[in-house]
Short mmCIF file of C-alpha atoms and ligand atoms in Angstrom, two decimals:
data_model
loop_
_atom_site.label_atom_id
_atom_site.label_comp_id
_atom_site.label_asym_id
_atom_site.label_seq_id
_atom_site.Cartn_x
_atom_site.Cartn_y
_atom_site.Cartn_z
CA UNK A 1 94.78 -65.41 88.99
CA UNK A 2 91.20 -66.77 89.67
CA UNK A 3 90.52 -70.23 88.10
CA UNK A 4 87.40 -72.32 87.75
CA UNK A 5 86.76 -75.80 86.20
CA UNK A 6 83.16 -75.83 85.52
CA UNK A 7 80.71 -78.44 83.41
CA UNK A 8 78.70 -78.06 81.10
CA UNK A 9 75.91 -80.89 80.55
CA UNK A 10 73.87 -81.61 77.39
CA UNK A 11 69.83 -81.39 77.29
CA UNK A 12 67.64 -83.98 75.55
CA UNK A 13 63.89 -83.02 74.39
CA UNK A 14 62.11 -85.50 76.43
CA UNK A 15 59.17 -84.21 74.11
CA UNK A 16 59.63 -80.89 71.53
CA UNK A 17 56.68 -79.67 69.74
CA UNK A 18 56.54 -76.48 67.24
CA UNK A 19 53.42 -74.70 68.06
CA UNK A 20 53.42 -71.73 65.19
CA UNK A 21 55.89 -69.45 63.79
CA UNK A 22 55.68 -65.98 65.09
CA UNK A 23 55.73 -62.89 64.17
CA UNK A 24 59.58 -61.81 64.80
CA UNK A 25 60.42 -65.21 62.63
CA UNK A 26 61.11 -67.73 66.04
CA UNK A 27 58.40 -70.38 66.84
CA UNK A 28 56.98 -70.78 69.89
CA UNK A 29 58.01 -74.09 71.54
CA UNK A 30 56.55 -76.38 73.99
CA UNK A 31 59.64 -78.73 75.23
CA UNK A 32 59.74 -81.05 78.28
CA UNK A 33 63.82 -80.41 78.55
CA UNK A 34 66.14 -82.51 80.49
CA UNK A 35 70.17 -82.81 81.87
CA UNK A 36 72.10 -85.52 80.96
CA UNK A 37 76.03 -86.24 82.80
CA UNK A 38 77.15 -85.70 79.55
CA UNK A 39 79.36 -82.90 79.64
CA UNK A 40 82.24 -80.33 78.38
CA UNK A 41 84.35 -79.10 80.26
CA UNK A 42 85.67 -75.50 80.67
CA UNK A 43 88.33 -73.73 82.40
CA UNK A 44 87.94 -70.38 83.19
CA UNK A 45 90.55 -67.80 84.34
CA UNK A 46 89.71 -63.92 84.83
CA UNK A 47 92.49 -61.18 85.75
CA UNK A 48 95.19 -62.45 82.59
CA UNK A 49 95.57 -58.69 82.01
CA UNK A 50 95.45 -59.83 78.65
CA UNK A 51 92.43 -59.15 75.64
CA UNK A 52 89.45 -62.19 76.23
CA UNK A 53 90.47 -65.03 74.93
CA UNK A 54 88.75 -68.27 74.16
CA UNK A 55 90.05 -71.31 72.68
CA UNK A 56 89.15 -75.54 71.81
CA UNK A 57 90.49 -78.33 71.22
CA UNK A 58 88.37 -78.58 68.11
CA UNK A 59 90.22 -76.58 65.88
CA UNK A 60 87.02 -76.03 63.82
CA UNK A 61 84.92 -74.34 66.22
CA UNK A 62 84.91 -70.25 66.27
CA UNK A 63 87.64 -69.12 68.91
CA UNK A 64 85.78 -65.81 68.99
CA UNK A 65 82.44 -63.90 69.70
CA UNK A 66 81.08 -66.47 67.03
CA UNK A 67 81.32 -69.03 69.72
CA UNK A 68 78.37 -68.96 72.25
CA UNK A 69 80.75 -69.50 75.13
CA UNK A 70 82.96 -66.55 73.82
CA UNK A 71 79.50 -64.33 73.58
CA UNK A 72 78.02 -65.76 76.76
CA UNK A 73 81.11 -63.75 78.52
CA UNK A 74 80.97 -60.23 76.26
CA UNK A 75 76.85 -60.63 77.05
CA UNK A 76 77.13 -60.84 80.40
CA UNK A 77 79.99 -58.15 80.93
CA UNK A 78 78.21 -55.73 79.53
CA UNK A 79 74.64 -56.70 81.37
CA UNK A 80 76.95 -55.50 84.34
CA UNK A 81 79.58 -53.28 83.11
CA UNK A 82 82.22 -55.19 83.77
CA UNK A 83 85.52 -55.21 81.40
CA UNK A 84 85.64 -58.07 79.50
CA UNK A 85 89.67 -57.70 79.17
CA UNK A 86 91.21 -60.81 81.71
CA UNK A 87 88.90 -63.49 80.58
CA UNK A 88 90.08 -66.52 79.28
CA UNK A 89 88.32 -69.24 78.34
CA UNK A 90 89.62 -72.86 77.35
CA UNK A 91 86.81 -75.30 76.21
CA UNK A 92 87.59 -79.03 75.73
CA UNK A 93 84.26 -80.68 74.29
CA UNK A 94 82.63 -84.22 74.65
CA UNK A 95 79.49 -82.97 73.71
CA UNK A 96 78.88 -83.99 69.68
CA UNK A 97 78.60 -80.25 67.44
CA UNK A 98 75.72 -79.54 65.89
CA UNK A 99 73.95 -82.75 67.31
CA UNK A 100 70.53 -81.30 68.62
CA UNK A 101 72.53 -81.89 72.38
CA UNK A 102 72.72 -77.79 73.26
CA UNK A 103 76.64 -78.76 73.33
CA UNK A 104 77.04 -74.89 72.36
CA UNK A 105 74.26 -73.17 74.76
CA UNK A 106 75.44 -75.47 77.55
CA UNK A 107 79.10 -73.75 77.20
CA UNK A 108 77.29 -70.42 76.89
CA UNK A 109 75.52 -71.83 80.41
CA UNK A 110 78.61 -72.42 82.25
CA UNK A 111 80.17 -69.70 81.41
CA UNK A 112 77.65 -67.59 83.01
CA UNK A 113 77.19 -69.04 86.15
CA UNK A 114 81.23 -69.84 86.14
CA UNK A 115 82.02 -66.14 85.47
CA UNK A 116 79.22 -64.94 88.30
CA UNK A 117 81.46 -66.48 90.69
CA UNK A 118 84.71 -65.67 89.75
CA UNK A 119 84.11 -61.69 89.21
CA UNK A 120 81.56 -62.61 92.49
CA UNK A 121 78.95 -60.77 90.33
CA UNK A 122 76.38 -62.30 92.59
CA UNK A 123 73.31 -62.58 90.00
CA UNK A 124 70.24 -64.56 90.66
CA UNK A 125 70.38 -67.74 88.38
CA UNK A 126 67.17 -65.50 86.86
CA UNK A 127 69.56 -63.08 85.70
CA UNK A 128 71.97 -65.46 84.55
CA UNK A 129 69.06 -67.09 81.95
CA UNK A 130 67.94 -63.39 81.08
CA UNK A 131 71.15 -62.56 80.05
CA UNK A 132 71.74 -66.06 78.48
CA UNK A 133 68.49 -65.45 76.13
CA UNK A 134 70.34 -62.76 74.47
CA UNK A 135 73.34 -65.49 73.34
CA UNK A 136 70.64 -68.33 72.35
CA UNK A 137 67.06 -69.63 72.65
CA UNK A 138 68.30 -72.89 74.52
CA UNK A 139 70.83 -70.96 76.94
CA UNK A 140 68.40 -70.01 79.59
CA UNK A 141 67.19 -73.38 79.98
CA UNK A 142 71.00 -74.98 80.22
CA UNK A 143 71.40 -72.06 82.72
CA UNK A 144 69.30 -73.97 85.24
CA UNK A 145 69.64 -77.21 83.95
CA UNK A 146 67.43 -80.22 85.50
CA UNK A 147 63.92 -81.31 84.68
CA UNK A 148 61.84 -78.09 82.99
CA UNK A 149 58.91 -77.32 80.44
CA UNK A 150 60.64 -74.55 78.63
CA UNK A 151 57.84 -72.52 75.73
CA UNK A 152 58.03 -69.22 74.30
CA UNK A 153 61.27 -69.28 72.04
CA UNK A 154 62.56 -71.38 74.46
CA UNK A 155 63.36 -69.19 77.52
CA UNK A 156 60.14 -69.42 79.31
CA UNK A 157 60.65 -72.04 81.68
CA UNK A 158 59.16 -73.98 84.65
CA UNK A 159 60.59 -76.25 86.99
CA UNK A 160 58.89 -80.12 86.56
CA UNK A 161 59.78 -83.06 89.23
CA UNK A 162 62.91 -84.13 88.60
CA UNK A 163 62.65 -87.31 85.85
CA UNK A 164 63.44 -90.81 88.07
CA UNK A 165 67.18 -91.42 87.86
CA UNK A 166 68.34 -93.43 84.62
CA UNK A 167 70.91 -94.79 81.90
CA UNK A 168 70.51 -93.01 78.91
CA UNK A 169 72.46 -94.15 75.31
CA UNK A 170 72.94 -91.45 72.94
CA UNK A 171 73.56 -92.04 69.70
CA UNK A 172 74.46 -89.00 66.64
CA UNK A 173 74.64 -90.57 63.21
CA UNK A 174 77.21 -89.08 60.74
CA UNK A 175 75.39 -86.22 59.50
CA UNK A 176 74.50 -82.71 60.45
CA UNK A 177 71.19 -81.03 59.66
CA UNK A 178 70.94 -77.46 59.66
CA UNK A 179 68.79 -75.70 62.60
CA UNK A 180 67.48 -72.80 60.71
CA UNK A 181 66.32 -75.27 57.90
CA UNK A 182 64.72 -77.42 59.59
CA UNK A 183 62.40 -75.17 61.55
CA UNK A 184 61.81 -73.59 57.43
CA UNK A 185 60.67 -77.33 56.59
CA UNK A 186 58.24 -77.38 59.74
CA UNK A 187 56.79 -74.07 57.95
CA UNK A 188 55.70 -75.81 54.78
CA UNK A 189 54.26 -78.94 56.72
CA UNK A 190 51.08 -80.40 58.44
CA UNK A 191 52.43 -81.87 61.75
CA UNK A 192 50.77 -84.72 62.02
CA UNK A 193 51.61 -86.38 65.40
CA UNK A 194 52.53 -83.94 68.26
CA UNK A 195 54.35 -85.58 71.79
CA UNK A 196 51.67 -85.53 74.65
CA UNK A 197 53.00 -82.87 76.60
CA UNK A 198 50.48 -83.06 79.85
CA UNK A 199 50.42 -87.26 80.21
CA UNK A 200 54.42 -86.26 80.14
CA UNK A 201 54.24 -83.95 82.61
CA UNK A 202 51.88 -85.87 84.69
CA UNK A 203 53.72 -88.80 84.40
CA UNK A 204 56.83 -87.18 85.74
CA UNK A 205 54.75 -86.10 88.27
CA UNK A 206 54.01 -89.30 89.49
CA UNK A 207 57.63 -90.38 89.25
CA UNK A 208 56.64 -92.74 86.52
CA UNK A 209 59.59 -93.39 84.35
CA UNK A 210 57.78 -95.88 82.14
CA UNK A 211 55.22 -93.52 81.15
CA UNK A 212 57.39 -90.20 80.24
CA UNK A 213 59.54 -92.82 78.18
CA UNK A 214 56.71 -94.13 76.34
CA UNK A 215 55.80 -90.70 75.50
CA UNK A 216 59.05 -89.58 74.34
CA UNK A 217 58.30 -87.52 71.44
CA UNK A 218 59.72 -85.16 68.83
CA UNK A 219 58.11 -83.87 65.96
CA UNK A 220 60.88 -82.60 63.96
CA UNK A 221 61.61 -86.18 63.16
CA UNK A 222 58.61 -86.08 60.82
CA UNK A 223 60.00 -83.13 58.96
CA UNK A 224 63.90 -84.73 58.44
CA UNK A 225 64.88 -85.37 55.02
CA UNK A 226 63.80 -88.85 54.10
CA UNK A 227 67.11 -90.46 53.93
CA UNK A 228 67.89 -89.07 57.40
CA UNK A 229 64.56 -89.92 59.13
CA UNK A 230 65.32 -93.88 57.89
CA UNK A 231 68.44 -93.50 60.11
CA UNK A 232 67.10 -92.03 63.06
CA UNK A 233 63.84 -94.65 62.69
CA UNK A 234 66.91 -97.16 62.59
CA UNK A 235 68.55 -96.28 65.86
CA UNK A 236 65.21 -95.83 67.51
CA UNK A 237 64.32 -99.26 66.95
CA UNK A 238 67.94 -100.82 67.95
CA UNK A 239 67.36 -99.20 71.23
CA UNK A 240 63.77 -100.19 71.81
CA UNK A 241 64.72 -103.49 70.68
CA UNK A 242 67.53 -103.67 72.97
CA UNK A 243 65.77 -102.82 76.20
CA UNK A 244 64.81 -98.92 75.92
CA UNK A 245 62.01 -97.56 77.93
CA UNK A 246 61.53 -95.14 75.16
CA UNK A 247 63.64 -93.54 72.75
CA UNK A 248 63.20 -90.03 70.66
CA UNK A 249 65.41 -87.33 68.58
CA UNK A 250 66.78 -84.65 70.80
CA UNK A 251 66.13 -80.93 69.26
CA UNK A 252 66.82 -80.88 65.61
CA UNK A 253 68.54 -83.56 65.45
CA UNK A 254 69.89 -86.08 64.87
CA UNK A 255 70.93 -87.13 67.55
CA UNK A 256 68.71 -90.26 69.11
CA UNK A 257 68.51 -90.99 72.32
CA UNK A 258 67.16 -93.70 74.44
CA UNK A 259 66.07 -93.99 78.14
CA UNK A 260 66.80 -97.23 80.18
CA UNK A 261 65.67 -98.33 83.61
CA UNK A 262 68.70 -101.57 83.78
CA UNK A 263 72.02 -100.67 83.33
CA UNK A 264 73.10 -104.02 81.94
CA UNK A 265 70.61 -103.54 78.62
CA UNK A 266 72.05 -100.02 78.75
CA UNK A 267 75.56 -100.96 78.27
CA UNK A 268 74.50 -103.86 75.70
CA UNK A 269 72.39 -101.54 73.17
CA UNK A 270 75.61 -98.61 74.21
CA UNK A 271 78.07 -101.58 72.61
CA UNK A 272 75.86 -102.48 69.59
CA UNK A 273 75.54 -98.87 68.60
CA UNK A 274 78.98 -98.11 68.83
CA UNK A 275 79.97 -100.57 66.61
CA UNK A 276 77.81 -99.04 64.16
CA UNK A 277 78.32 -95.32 64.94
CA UNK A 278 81.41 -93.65 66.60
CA UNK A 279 79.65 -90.55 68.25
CA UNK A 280 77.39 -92.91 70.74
CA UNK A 281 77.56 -92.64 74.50
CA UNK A 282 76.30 -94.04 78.07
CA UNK A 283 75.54 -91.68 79.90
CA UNK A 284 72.93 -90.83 83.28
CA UNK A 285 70.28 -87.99 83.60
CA UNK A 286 71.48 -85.02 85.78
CA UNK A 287 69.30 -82.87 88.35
CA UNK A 288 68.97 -78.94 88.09
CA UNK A 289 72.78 -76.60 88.68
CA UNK A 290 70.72 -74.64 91.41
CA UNK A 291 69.29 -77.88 93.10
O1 LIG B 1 68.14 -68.83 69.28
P1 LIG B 1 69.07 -69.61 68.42
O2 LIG B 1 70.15 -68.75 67.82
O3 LIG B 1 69.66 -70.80 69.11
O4 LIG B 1 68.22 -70.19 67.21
C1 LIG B 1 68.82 -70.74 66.06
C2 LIG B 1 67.80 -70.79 64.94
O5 LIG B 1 66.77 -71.73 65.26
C3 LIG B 1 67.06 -69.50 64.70
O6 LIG B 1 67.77 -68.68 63.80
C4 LIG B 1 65.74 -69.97 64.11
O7 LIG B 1 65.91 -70.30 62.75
C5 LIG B 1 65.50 -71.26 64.84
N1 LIG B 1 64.61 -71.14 66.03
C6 LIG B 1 63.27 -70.87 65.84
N2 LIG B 1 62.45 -70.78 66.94
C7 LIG B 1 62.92 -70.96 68.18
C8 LIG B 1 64.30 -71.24 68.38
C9 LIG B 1 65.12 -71.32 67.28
O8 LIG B 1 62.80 -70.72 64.71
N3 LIG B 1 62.09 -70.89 69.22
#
């Protein structure tokens, strides 16, 4: 029976700004999005002869439709009429849950492009994302992977210049904070610093890491709880402190992230963090899927 391992690599918000909330209750985003080596991994199998099946080895997460990987297959089967009955999917995760890391889209992700080879559906990565839009707002990005502005609700997207190679420490304290919730708090708020998306963009155009890292912005992390926003403020500054270019929440949080040019001060502000919280990793950034 067909077999594939395929990856699938979290996204940090290099920048993520809420622009309004729209009319069908999503807001409209402007993100500068970006791959890190960070990854689960998933083996896929098609022909079992048996019902779709998807499984973890976390026994908390949804071994069903519930999970985005688990939709991600039922999506795309019936975008081509395909059978969904032979798929089996086994997902072993590194990624941290419900970290603001798109551990969940990113499975959706891989799935997609992992299925399109195995039932050789041939689809366009284009149709892959389309498809993947329908299972989340992040998936289409994570479809493509790489450096991208992604706006609309997430799934319009445009290729940037790839961000210069470097170390990046994440680090997710012990809490969760709730997606939905979080974009309700932005509703009630005045945002009063927003990332500068262009002198981003223009930086990475100019291959200058320094200056994307120094912009490195998020403004959900003016809208966390208090408590919470203390931590994430605390873990920022280790990581500046301890050699970061720049540092910044990914997505909703709260996980913190910093970017590092040396791989020595990388590994040093990786150790001190890790003492402190178990869920922090070393990782590198990654280039597109489709490069
Ligand atoms: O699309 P997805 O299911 O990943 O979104 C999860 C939740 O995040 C939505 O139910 C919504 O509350 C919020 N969201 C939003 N605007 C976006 C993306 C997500 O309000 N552009």
């Amino acid at each position: 029976m067909p077999v594939l391992e395929a990856k699938a690599r979290a996204k940090l918000n290099l920048s993520l700004d809420v622009l309004c909330r729209r009319e069908d209750g999503y807001h409209e985003l402007r993100m500068v999005m970006q791959t890190v080596e960070l990854c689960d991994t998933l083996r896929l199998e098609t022909g079992t002869g048996e019902p779709l099946r998807m499984c973890s080895d976390l026994g908390f997460l949804p071994a069903n439709e519930k999970n985005l990987a688990a939709a991600a297959a039922l999506r795309l089967c019936e975008a081509v009429g395909a059978d969904p009955k032979g798929v089996s999917i086994e997902l072993k995760k590194s990624i941290p849950v419900c970290a603001g890391l798109a551990g969940g889209s990113a499975d959706a992700a891989a799935v997609l492009r992992g299925l399109n080879c195995l039932l050789e559906l041939g689809l366009p990565p284009e149709r892959l994302a389309e498809v993947g839009g329908k299972v989340g707002s992040d998936v289409p990005y994570c479809v493509w992977g790489g450096t991208a502005l992604a706006e609309g609700r997430g799934e319009v997207l445009t290729a940037l210049p790839a961000l210069p190679q470097c170390h990046v420490v994440l680090c997710k304290p012990p809490f969760s904070v709730s997606t939905p919730e979080l974009f309700g708090r932005i509703d009630s708020v005045r945002i009063r610093c927003r990332p500068d998306t262009a002198g981003l963009i223009a930086a990475l155009r100019r291959g200058d890491l320094a200056g994307v890292a120094r912009r490195v912005y998020n403004v959900f992390e003016d809208v966390l709880p208090e408590r919470r926003a203390g931590t994430v403020r605390e873990v920022k500054n280790t990581l500046i402190q301890n050699g970061a270019l720049g540092a910044g929440m990914s997505g909703t949080g709260p996980t913190v992230f910093g970017l590092f040019d040396s791989l020595e001060a990388a590994r040093a502000a990786y150790e001190l963090l890790r003492g402190r919280y178990q869920e922090t990793f070393l990782t590198r950034t990654a280039g597109s899927e489709f490069a």
